[in-house]
CSV table of C-alpha atoms and ligand atoms in Angstrom, one decimal:
chain,number,residue,atom,x,y,z
P,120,UNK,CA,-147.7,153.0,53.9
P,121,UNK,CA,-150.7,151.9,51.5
P,122,UNK,CA,-149.2,149.7,49.4
P,123,UNK,CA,-151.1,148.9,47.0
P,124,UNK,CA,-152.5,152.5,46.3
P,125,UNK,CA,-154.1,152.9,43.3
P,126,UNK,CA,-153.6,149.4,42.5
P,127,UNK,CA,-156.8,147.4,40.6
P,128,UNK,CA,-156.6,144.7,41.6
P,129,UNK,CA,-159.8,141.9,40.1
P,130,UNK,CA,-161.0,139.0,43.3
P,131,UNK,CA,-161.7,135.8,41.0
P,132,UNK,CA,-163.5,133.2,43.2
P,133,UNK,CA,-164.0,130.0,42.6
P,134,UNK,CA,-165.7,127.2,43.7
P,135,UNK,CA,-165.0,126.1,47.6
P,136,UNK,CA,-165.6,127.1,51.0
P,137,UNK,CA,-162.7,129.1,51.6
P,138,UNK,CA,-165.0,131.4,49.7
P,139,UNK,CA,-165.9,132.9,52.8
P,140,UNK,CA,-162.4,134.2,53.5
P,141,UNK,CA,-162.4,135.4,50.2
P,142,UNK,CA,-165.3,138.5,51.7
P,143,UNK,CA,-161.7,140.2,53.8
P,144,UNK,CA,-159.5,139.2,51.6
P,145,UNK,CA,-161.5,142.6,49.2
P,146,UNK,CA,-161.4,144.7,53.6
P,147,UNK,CA,-158.1,143.9,53.5
P,148,UNK,CA,-156.7,145.1,50.1
P,149,UNK,CA,-159.6,147.8,50.6
P,150,UNK,CA,-157.7,149.0,53.7
P,151,UNK,CA,-154.1,147.9,51.3
P,152,UNK,CA,-155.2,151.0,49.6
P,153,UNK,CA,-156.5,148.7,46.2
P,154,UNK,CA,-159.2,149.4,44.3
P,155,UNK,CA,-160.9,145.8,44.2
P,156,UNK,CA,-163.6,144.4,41.1
P,157,UNK,CA,-164.8,141.1,41.8
P,158,UNK,CA,-166.2,137.4,40.1
P,159,UNK,CA,-167.6,135.2,40.9
P,160,UNK,CA,-167.7,131.3,39.5
P,161,UNK,CA,-171.3,130.2,39.0
P,162,UNK,CA,-169.3,127.5,42.1
P,163,UNK,CA,-168.9,130.2,43.8
P,164,UNK,CA,-171.8,132.1,44.3
P,165,UNK,CA,-173.6,128.8,46.6
P,166,UNK,CA,-170.6,129.6,49.2
P,167,UNK,CA,-170.5,132.7,49.4
P,168,UNK,CA,-173.6,135.9,48.1
P,169,UNK,CA,-172.7,139.2,44.9
P,170,UNK,CA,-174.0,140.8,47.1
P,171,UNK,CA,-171.8,140.7,50.1
P,172,UNK,CA,-169.2,141.8,48.3
P,173,UNK,CA,-170.3,143.8,46.0
P,174,UNK,CA,-171.0,145.6,49.4
P,175,UNK,CA,-167.6,145.2,50.6
P,176,UNK,CA,-165.9,146.4,47.5
P,177,UNK,CA,-167.4,149.0,46.5
P,178,UNK,CA,-168.3,148.0,43.5
P,179,UNK,CA,-170.4,145.5,40.8
P,180,UNK,CA,-169.6,141.6,41.4
P,181,UNK,CA,-169.7,140.2,37.5
P,182,UNK,CA,-171.0,136.7,37.5
P,183,UNK,CA,-171.1,135.7,33.4
P,184,UNK,CA,-169.6,136.0,30.4
P,185,UNK,CA,-172.2,136.4,28.3
P,186,UNK,CA,-174.3,139.1,29.8
P,187,UNK,CA,-175.2,142.0,28.2
P,188,UNK,CA,-176.3,144.6,30.7
P,189,UNK,CA,-173.4,143.7,32.8
P,190,UNK,CA,-171.1,143.8,29.3
P,191,UNK,CA,-172.8,147.4,28.1
P,192,UNK,CA,-170.9,148.6,31.8
P,193,UNK,CA,-168.0,147.3,31.8
P,194,UNK,CA,-166.8,144.7,29.4
P,195,UNK,CA,-164.9,141.3,29.7
P,196,UNK,CA,-162.3,142.4,27.6
P,197,UNK,CA,-162.2,145.4,29.5
P,198,UNK,CA,-161.9,144.1,32.6
P,199,UNK,CA,-159.0,142.1,31.7
P,200,UNK,CA,-157.9,145.8,30.7
P,201,UNK,CA,-158.9,147.1,33.9
P,202,UNK,CA,-156.7,145.2,36.1
P,203,UNK,CA,-152.8,145.9,37.3
P,204,UNK,CA,-153.1,141.5,38.9
P,205,UNK,CA,-155.9,139.4,38.6
P,206,UNK,CA,-156.0,137.4,42.2
P,207,UNK,CA,-157.9,134.2,42.5
P,208,UNK,CA,-158.6,133.2,46.0
P,209,UNK,CA,-159.4,131.1,46.4
P,210,UNK,CA,-158.4,129.2,43.4
P,211,UNK,CA,-160.1,125.5,42.7
P,212,UNK,CA,-159.0,122.0,41.4
P,213,UNK,CA,-160.7,122.2,39.0
P,214,UNK,CA,-160.0,126.3,38.2
P,215,UNK,CA,-156.6,125.9,38.6
P,216,UNK,CA,-156.8,121.7,35.2
P,217,UNK,CA,-159.3,125.2,33.7
P,218,UNK,CA,-156.3,127.4,33.2
P,219,UNK,CA,-153.9,125.3,32.6
P,220,UNK,CA,-155.3,123.8,29.0
P,221,UNK,CA,-156.5,127.3,28.3
P,222,UNK,CA,-160.0,126.9,28.8
P,223,UNK,CA,-162.1,130.2,28.5
P,224,UNK,CA,-165.3,128.4,29.6
P,225,UNK,CA,-166.7,131.0,31.8
P,226,UNK,CA,-165.9,134.4,32.7
P,227,UNK,CA,-163.2,133.7,34.9
P,228,UNK,CA,-160.8,131.6,33.1
P,229,UNK,CA,-161.1,134.2,29.8
P,230,UNK,CA,-160.5,136.9,32.0
P,231,UNK,CA,-157.3,135.3,33.1
P,232,UNK,CA,-155.9,133.7,30.0
P,233,UNK,CA,-156.8,138.1,27.8
P,234,UNK,CA,-155.6,140.3,30.0
P,235,UNK,CA,-152.1,141.9,29.2
P,236,UNK,CA,-152.1,142.2,34.3
P,237,UNK,CA,-149.6,139.4,36.4
P,238,UNK,CA,-152.4,136.6,37.9
P,239,UNK,CA,-151.3,134.4,41.0
P,240,UNK,CA,-153.8,132.7,42.2
P,241,UNK,CA,-154.4,131.5,45.9
P,242,UNK,CA,-154.9,127.3,45.5
P,243,UNK,CA,-157.5,125.9,48.7
P,244,UNK,CA,-158.5,122.3,47.9
P,245,UNK,CA,-158.4,119.0,50.3
P,246,UNK,CA,-155.0,118.1,51.1
P,247,UNK,CA,-155.9,114.8,48.1
P,248,UNK,CA,-156.7,117.1,45.8
P,249,UNK,CA,-154.1,118.8,46.0
P,250,UNK,CA,-151.7,115.7,45.8
P,251,UNK,CA,-153.4,114.8,43.7
P,252,UNK,CA,-149.8,114.2,40.7
P,253,UNK,CA,-152.6,115.5,37.8
P,254,UNK,CA,-152.8,119.4,40.3
P,255,UNK,CA,-149.1,119.0,40.9
P,256,UNK,CA,-148.8,119.4,36.9
P,257,UNK,CA,-151.4,121.5,35.8
P,258,UNK,CA,-149.1,123.8,38.3
P,259,UNK,CA,-145.7,122.4,37.1
P,260,UNK,CA,-147.3,124.5,33.8
P,261,UNK,CA,-149.4,127.6,35.3
P,262,UNK,CA,-145.8,127.9,37.6
P,263,UNK,CA,-144.4,128.1,34.0
P,264,UNK,CA,-146.8,130.5,32.3
P,265,UNK,CA,-145.6,133.2,35.4
P,266,UNK,CA,-148.5,132.6,37.6
P,267,UNK,CA,-147.9,133.0,40.7
P,268,UNK,CA,-149.1,130.3,42.8
P,269,UNK,CA,-150.1,132.4,46.4
P,270,UNK,CA,-149.4,129.3,48.8
P,271,UNK,CA,-152.0,126.4,49.6
P,272,UNK,CA,-150.9,126.0,54.0
P,273,UNK,CA,-151.2,123.2,55.5
P,274,UNK,CA,-153.3,122.6,58.3
P,275,UNK,CA,-156.4,121.6,59.7
P,276,UNK,CA,-159.5,121.3,56.5
P,277,UNK,CA,-163.2,121.4,56.2
P,278,UNK,CA,-163.4,118.8,55.5
P,279,UNK,CA,-161.3,117.1,58.7
P,280,UNK,CA,-158.3,115.5,57.2
P,281,UNK,CA,-154.8,117.7,57.5
P,282,UNK,CA,-152.4,118.5,55.4
P,283,UNK,CA,-151.5,121.2,52.2
P,284,UNK,CA,-154.6,122.5,50.6
P,285,UNK,CA,-156.1,125.2,53.1
P,286,UNK,CA,-155.9,128.0,51.6
P,287,UNK,CA,-153.4,131.7,53.2
P,288,UNK,CA,-155.2,134.4,55.9
P,289,UNK,CA,-156.4,137.5,53.9
P,290,UNK,CA,-153.8,139.5,55.2
P,291,UNK,CA,-151.1,137.2,54.1
P,292,UNK,CA,-152.4,136.9,50.0
P,293,UNK,CA,-152.8,140.8,50.7
P,294,UNK,CA,-149.4,141.2,51.4
P,295,UNK,CA,-147.8,138.7,48.8
P,296,UNK,CA,-150.1,139.9,46.2
P,297,UNK,CA,-148.6,143.7,47.7
P,298,UNK,CA,-145.1,142.5,46.8
P,299,UNK,CA,-145.6,141.4,43.6
P,300,UNK,CA,-145.7,145.9,42.6
P,301,UNK,CA,-142.4,145.9,45.1
P,302,UNK,CA,-140.8,144.1,42.7
P,303,UNK,CA,-138.2,147.2,42.3
P,304,UNK,CA,-138.1,148.1,45.8
P,305,UNK,CA,-133.9,147.1,45.8
P,306,UNK,CA,-133.5,148.6,42.3
P,307,UNK,CA,-129.1,149.3,42.6
P,308,UNK,CA,-128.7,147.6,45.2
P,309,UNK,CA,-125.8,145.1,46.5
P,310,UNK,CA,-127.1,142.7,49.0
P,311,UNK,CA,-124.6,139.4,49.8
P,312,UNK,CA,-126.2,136.4,50.7
P,313,UNK,CA,-125.0,133.9,53.5
P,314,UNK,CA,-126.6,130.3,52.3
P,315,UNK,CA,-126.8,126.3,53.1
P,316,UNK,CA,-124.7,124.8,55.5
P,317,UNK,CA,-120.7,124.0,56.2
P,318,UNK,CA,-118.7,121.0,56.2
P,319,UNK,CA,-115.9,121.1,58.6
P,320,UNK,CA,-113.6,118.1,57.5
P,321,UNK,CA,-112.6,115.3,60.0
P,322,UNK,CA,-109.4,113.8,57.3
P,323,UNK,CA,-110.2,113.4,53.5
P,324,UNK,CA,-113.6,111.9,53.9
P,325,UNK,CA,-115.1,113.0,57.2
P,326,UNK,CA,-116.4,115.5,58.1
P,327,UNK,CA,-118.4,117.3,61.0
P,328,UNK,CA,-121.6,119.4,59.8
P,329,UNK,CA,-125.6,120.0,60.0
P,330,UNK,CA,-128.8,119.7,58.1
P,331,UNK,CA,-128.7,123.4,56.6
P,332,UNK,CA,-130.0,122.9,52.9
P,333,UNK,CA,-129.5,126.8,51.9
P,334,UNK,CA,-133.6,126.8,50.4
P,335,UNK,CA,-134.2,129.4,52.8
P,336,UNK,CA,-130.8,131.4,51.9
P,337,UNK,CA,-131.1,130.4,47.9
P,338,UNK,CA,-135.4,131.9,48.5
P,339,UNK,CA,-134.4,134.6,50.2
P,340,UNK,CA,-131.7,135.1,46.6
P,341,UNK,CA,-134.0,135.0,44.3
P,342,UNK,CA,-136.2,136.8,46.1
P,343,UNK,CA,-133.9,139.5,46.3
P,344,UNK,CA,-132.9,138.9,42.5
P,345,UNK,CA,-136.9,139.9,41.4
P,346,UNK,CA,-136.8,142.9,43.8
P,347,UNK,CA,-133.6,144.3,41.5
P,348,UNK,CA,-130.9,143.8,43.7
P,349,UNK,CA,-127.2,142.6,42.1
P,350,UNK,CA,-127.5,139.5,44.3
P,351,UNK,CA,-123.6,137.7,45.6
P,352,UNK,CA,-124.7,133.7,46.8
P,353,UNK,CA,-122.0,133.3,49.6
P,354,UNK,CA,-123.4,128.7,49.5
P,355,UNK,CA,-121.8,126.5,51.5
P,356,UNK,CA,-122.7,122.5,50.2
P,357,UNK,CA,-126.1,122.5,48.2
P,358,UNK,CA,-128.5,120.6,46.1
P,359,UNK,CA,-130.0,123.1,45.1
P,360,UNK,CA,-129.8,125.3,41.2
P,361,UNK,CA,-128.5,129.0,41.4
P,362,UNK,CA,-131.2,131.1,41.5
P,363,UNK,CA,-131.5,133.1,38.5
P,364,UNK,CA,-129.7,136.4,37.9
P,365,UNK,CA,-128.2,135.3,41.2
P,366,UNK,CA,-124.0,135.0,41.4
P,367,UNK,CA,-122.8,132.6,43.2
P,368,UNK,CA,-119.8,131.5,44.7
P,369,UNK,CA,-119.5,128.1,46.2
P,370,UNK,CA,-117.5,127.9,49.4
P,371,UNK,CA,-117.1,124.5,51.9
P,372,UNK,CA,-115.0,125.8,55.5
P,373,UNK,CA,-116.4,128.2,57.2
P,374,UNK,CA,-113.4,129.6,56.9
P,375,UNK,CA,-114.0,129.6,53.2
P,376,UNK,CA,-117.3,131.4,53.5
P,377,UNK,CA,-116.2,134.0,55.8
P,378,UNK,CA,-112.9,134.3,53.1
P,379,UNK,CA,-115.7,135.5,51.2
P,380,UNK,CA,-117.8,137.1,53.0
P,381,UNK,CA,-115.4,139.7,54.2
P,382,UNK,CA,-113.8,139.8,50.0
P,383,UNK,CA,-117.3,140.7,49.2
P,384,UNK,CA,-118.7,143.0,51.7
P,385,UNK,CA,-116.5,145.9,50.5
P,386,UNK,CA,-119.5,145.4,47.6
P,387,UNK,CA,-122.7,145.8,49.2
P,388,UNK,CA,-124.8,147.5,50.5
P,389,UNK,CA,-127.2,144.5,52.1
P,390,UNK,CA,-125.0,141.2,53.6
P,391,UNK,CA,-128.2,138.6,55.1
P,392,UNK,CA,-125.9,135.4,57.3
P,393,UNK,CA,-128.8,132.7,56.4
P,394,UNK,CA,-125.9,130.1,56.6
P,395,UNK,CA,-125.9,127.8,59.2
P,396,UNK,CA,-122.4,127.8,59.8
P,397,UNK,CA,-120.0,125.1,61.6
P,398,UNK,CA,-119.1,127.3,65.6
P,399,UNK,CA,-116.1,124.5,66.3
P,400,UNK,CA,-113.7,123.4,63.2
P,401,UNK,CA,-111.3,120.0,64.1
P,402,UNK,CA,-108.4,121.7,65.6
P,403,UNK,CA,-106.1,119.1,63.1
P,404,UNK,CA,-107.4,117.6,59.1
P,405,UNK,CA,-105.6,114.3,59.0
P,406,UNK,CA,-103.8,114.1,55.6
P,407,UNK,CA,-105.4,110.3,55.9
P,408,UNK,CA,-108.5,107.9,56.8
P,409,UNK,CA,-108.6,107.7,60.4
P,410,UNK,CA,-108.4,104.3,60.9
P,411,UNK,CA,-110.8,102.4,63.4
P,412,UNK,CA,-107.7,101.1,65.8
P,413,UNK,CA,-109.6,101.6,69.2
P,414,UNK,CA,-112.8,101.8,70.5
P,415,UNK,CA,-113.5,105.6,70.8
P,416,UNK,CA,-112.3,108.4,69.9
P,417,UNK,CA,-112.0,111.8,70.6
P,418,UNK,CA,-110.7,114.8,68.0
P,419,UNK,CA,-110.0,118.6,69.6
P,420,UNK,CA,-112.6,121.5,68.2
P,421,UNK,CA,-111.4,125.1,67.4
P,422,UNK,CA,-113.8,128.5,67.2
P,423,UNK,CA,-114.6,128.9,63.9
P,424,UNK,CA,-114.7,132.7,63.3
P,425,UNK,CA,-117.9,134.7,62.8
P,426,UNK,CA,-118.9,135.3,59.6
P,427,UNK,CA,-122.0,138.4,60.7
P,428,UNK,CA,-119.8,139.4,63.8
P,429,UNK,CA,-116.8,141.0,61.5
P,430,UNK,CA,-119.0,142.5,58.8
P,431,UNK,CA,-121.3,144.3,61.2
P,432,UNK,CA,-118.1,145.3,63.3
P,433,UNK,CA,-116.7,146.6,60.3
P,434,UNK,CA,-116.1,150.5,59.5
P,435,UNK,CA,-117.3,149.9,56.1
P,436,UNK,CA,-120.1,147.3,57.2
P,437,UNK,CA,-123.3,147.4,55.0
P,438,UNK,CA,-127.1,147.1,56.5
P,439,UNK,CA,-126.4,143.5,58.0
P,440,UNK,CA,-129.1,141.5,58.9
P,441,UNK,CA,-128.7,137.3,60.9
P,442,UNK,CA,-131.1,134.7,61.3
P,443,UNK,CA,-131.1,132.7,64.6
P,444,UNK,CA,-131.5,129.1,64.6
P,445,UNK,CA,-132.7,128.7,68.2
P,446,UNK,CA,-134.4,125.6,69.9
P,447,UNK,CA,-135.9,127.7,73.3
P,448,UNK,CA,-136.8,131.1,74.5
P,449,UNK,CA,-136.4,132.1,71.1
P,450,UNK,CA,-136.6,135.8,70.8
P,451,UNK,CA,-135.1,136.4,74.1
P,452,UNK,CA,-132.4,134.3,72.6
P,453,UNK,CA,-132.6,136.5,68.7
P,454,UNK,CA,-132.4,139.7,70.6
P,455,UNK,CA,-129.4,139.1,72.5
P,456,UNK,CA,-127.6,138.0,69.6
P,457,UNK,CA,-128.9,141.6,67.6
P,458,UNK,CA,-126.8,142.7,70.2
P,459,UNK,CA,-124.2,140.8,70.5
P,460,UNK,CA,-123.5,140.4,66.9
P,461,UNK,CA,-124.1,144.0,66.4
P,462,UNK,CA,-126.4,143.6,63.8
P,463,UNK,CA,-129.3,146.0,62.2
P,464,UNK,CA,-132.0,143.1,62.3
P,465,UNK,CA,-132.8,139.3,63.0
P,466,UNK,CA,-135.1,136.8,61.7
P,467,UNK,CA,-135.8,133.9,65.3
P,468,UNK,CA,-136.5,130.6,63.6
P,469,UNK,CA,-137.7,128.5,66.0
P,470,UNK,CA,-136.4,124.9,64.9
P,471,UNK,CA,-137.1,122.8,67.9
P,472,UNK,CA,-140.5,122.5,65.7
P,473,UNK,CA,-139.7,119.4,62.8
P,474,UNK,CA,-142.2,121.7,59.7
P,475,UNK,CA,-140.0,124.6,60.0
P,476,UNK,CA,-136.6,126.0,60.2
P,477,UNK,CA,-134.4,123.1,59.1
P,478,UNK,CA,-134.5,121.0,56.1
P,479,UNK,CA,-138.4,121.5,55.3
P,480,UNK,CA,-140.2,123.6,52.3
P,481,UNK,CA,-141.9,126.2,54.9
P,482,UNK,CA,-140.9,128.6,57.5
P,483,UNK,CA,-141.6,131.2,60.3
P,484,UNK,CA,-140.2,133.5,62.3
P,485,UNK,CA,-139.8,137.0,63.4
P,486,UNK,CA,-137.9,139.5,62.3
P,487,UNK,CA,-136.6,141.5,65.0
P,488,UNK,CA,-134.7,144.9,65.7
P,489,UNK,CA,-133.2,147.8,67.7
P,490,UNK,CA,-137.2,148.5,68.2
P,491,UNK,CA,-139.2,146.7,66.2
P,492,UNK,CA,-140.4,143.0,66.3
P,493,UNK,CA,-143.2,141.3,63.3
P,494,UNK,CA,-144.2,137.8,63.8
P,495,UNK,CA,-144.6,136.2,59.3
P,496,UNK,CA,-146.5,133.4,60.4
P,497,UNK,CA,-146.0,129.3,58.8
P,498,UNK,CA,-145.8,129.9,55.0
P,499,UNK,CA,-143.5,128.5,52.4
P,500,UNK,CA,-139.8,129.6,52.0
P,501,UNK,CA,-139.3,131.0,48.8
P,502,UNK,CA,-143.5,133.0,50.7
P,503,UNK,CA,-141.4,134.5,52.9
P,504,UNK,CA,-138.1,135.3,51.5
P,505,UNK,CA,-140.1,137.7,49.5
P,506,UNK,CA,-141.5,138.9,53.1
P,507,UNK,CA,-138.4,140.1,54.6
P,508,UNK,CA,-137.2,141.2,51.1
P,509,UNK,CA,-139.5,143.8,51.1
P,510,UNK,CA,-138.8,144.0,54.9
P,511,UNK,CA,-135.4,144.5,54.5
P,512,UNK,CA,-135.9,146.9,51.6
P,513,UNK,CA,-137.4,148.9,53.9
P,514,UNK,CA,-135.3,149.0,56.9
P,515,UNK,CA,-132.4,149.9,54.5
P,516,UNK,CA,-134.3,152.6,52.8
P,517,UNK,CA,-136.1,154.2,56.5
P,518,UNK,CA,-133.2,152.8,58.7
P,519,UNK,CA,-135.5,153.7,62.5
P,520,UNK,CA,-133.2,156.8,65.0
L,672,PMT,O1,-130.9,126.3,54.5
L,672,PMT,P1,-132.1,125.9,55.5
L,672,PMT,O2,-132.6,124.1,55.2
L,672,PMT,O3,-133.8,126.7,54.1
L,672,PMT,O4,-132.4,126.0,56.7
L,672,PMT,C1,-132.1,127.7,57.2
L,672,PMT,C2,-132.6,127.7,58.5
L,672,PMT,C3,-132.7,127.1,59.9
L,672,PMT,C4,-130.1,127.6,58.4
L,672,PMT,C5,-132.0,129.1,58.3
L,672,PMT,O5,-133.4,129.9,58.4
L,672,PMT,C6,-130.9,129.7,59.6
L,672,PMT,O6,-131.7,129.5,61.0
L,672,PMT,N1,-130.0,130.2,60.0
L,672,PMT,C7,-128.8,130.6,60.8
L,672,PMT,C8,-128.5,129.5,60.8
L,672,PMT,C9,-127.2,129.5,62.9
L,672,PMT,O7,-126.4,128.7,62.7
L,672,PMT,O8,-127.6,130.3,63.6
L,672,PMT,P2,-127.2,130.5,64.3
L,672,PMT,O9,-128.1,130.7,65.6
L,672,PMT,O10,-125.9,129.0,65.3
L,672,PMT,O11,-126.1,132.1,63.8
L,672,PMT,C10,-126.3,132.6,64.3
L,672,PMT,C11,-125.7,134.0,63.2
L,672,PMT,O12,-124.8,134.4,63.6
L,672,PMT,C12,-126.4,133.6,61.9
L,672,PMT,O13,-127.0,134.5,61.3
L,672,PMT,C13,-125.2,132.3,61.8
L,672,PMT,O14,-125.8,132.4,60.3
L,672,PMT,C14,-123.9,133.5,62.4
L,672,PMT,N2,-122.3,133.4,62.1
L,672,PMT,C15,-123.1,131.6,63.1
L,672,PMT,C16,-121.6,131.4,63.5
L,672,PMT,C17,-120.3,131.3,62.8
L,672,PMT,N3,-119.7,131.3,63.1
L,672,PMT,N4,-120.3,132.5,61.9
L,672,PMT,C18,-121.9,133.4,61.1
L,672,PMT,O15,-122.0,133.6,60.9
């Protein structure tokens, strides 16, 4: 499916070593069906030539604001109106600072000011520049103005540093750009998501729990609401604010999450189980705080009900998606859970890698269906959630035979 068919993408390129990836990005955007026009800053032309981008895009490349010849063709206001999306990749720290200050001192920043279209930035810079408070403050301003940020990824950088600031890969950027246009993919769909940990009380002051922060489930809730779904988030205890346009039901224990899920599932089309539910709970909850009389103590545990299995086995089951948190043989264990729990899809999460999974900002997953397997590279949970929601929406609409 060409997700960007007939879309006009204005690709802005600012000065940075990641500009070499922009050539590939033009190709990926065109593969997705987009009509691409390129605008380069003066610094970008130090890294890659306009000729390369002209050849790849099939359109003249725009480089200066005050060029009578270019203005005679497609003037800058016309160009700003032509765009369905302005994607700046790479977006340097300097470019973002100028945008945050509302500057229009070259063609690219002028277009960002003039356009009625959404603007997305793919930051690329040294990790120190990314972490600098000035850059972070600029990002906050840009986010508040509704500018989308794609990335950056973390990892080894061209300068030898390791950390956040790498531009996302071309295919990821093309997918994210496509995601911006798919925001009605779940119009009219009712969706239920479990998120966060559960707490299983031992006594009035102690409990058994796990490291789930709720970030992944909340990001899914936000992405689903952005895609037009009516979202109910059944959440264990977290520190996170409820995303806008999402109804949250707060629970503490697995039994409470089970009860809320079974009550809501009758009125939902898609159920996503992202919560890290405690598999066991203490058989007895002491009424008073347990005293430290002995050197050792034993707590008898009993099995909690399996929420996602109960939902998926229900005669009026919704389209049901589970997660699998695994530390070894991730895909084969996840596939086993897909079958055992009778799920439509399962999202396999390698939680042995401390950079992803529990209580991290990033994740990397493999989405497994009866006959399908799709890997999604490491990126922020919010970006990943958008990709997952697009995929789930598509599978829900057109289930595999
Ligand atoms: O919250 P974060 O810090 O962002 O971390 C995200 C995450 C790592 C928690 C998330 O990505 C994830 O992997 N969630 C599933 C965690 C888990 O409990 O996996 P599991 O393999 O033990 O369970 C398999 C599936 O059964 C899951 O969909 C789980 O929600 C569900 N389950 C498990 C037990 C139970 N009693 N009821 C259930 O519904």
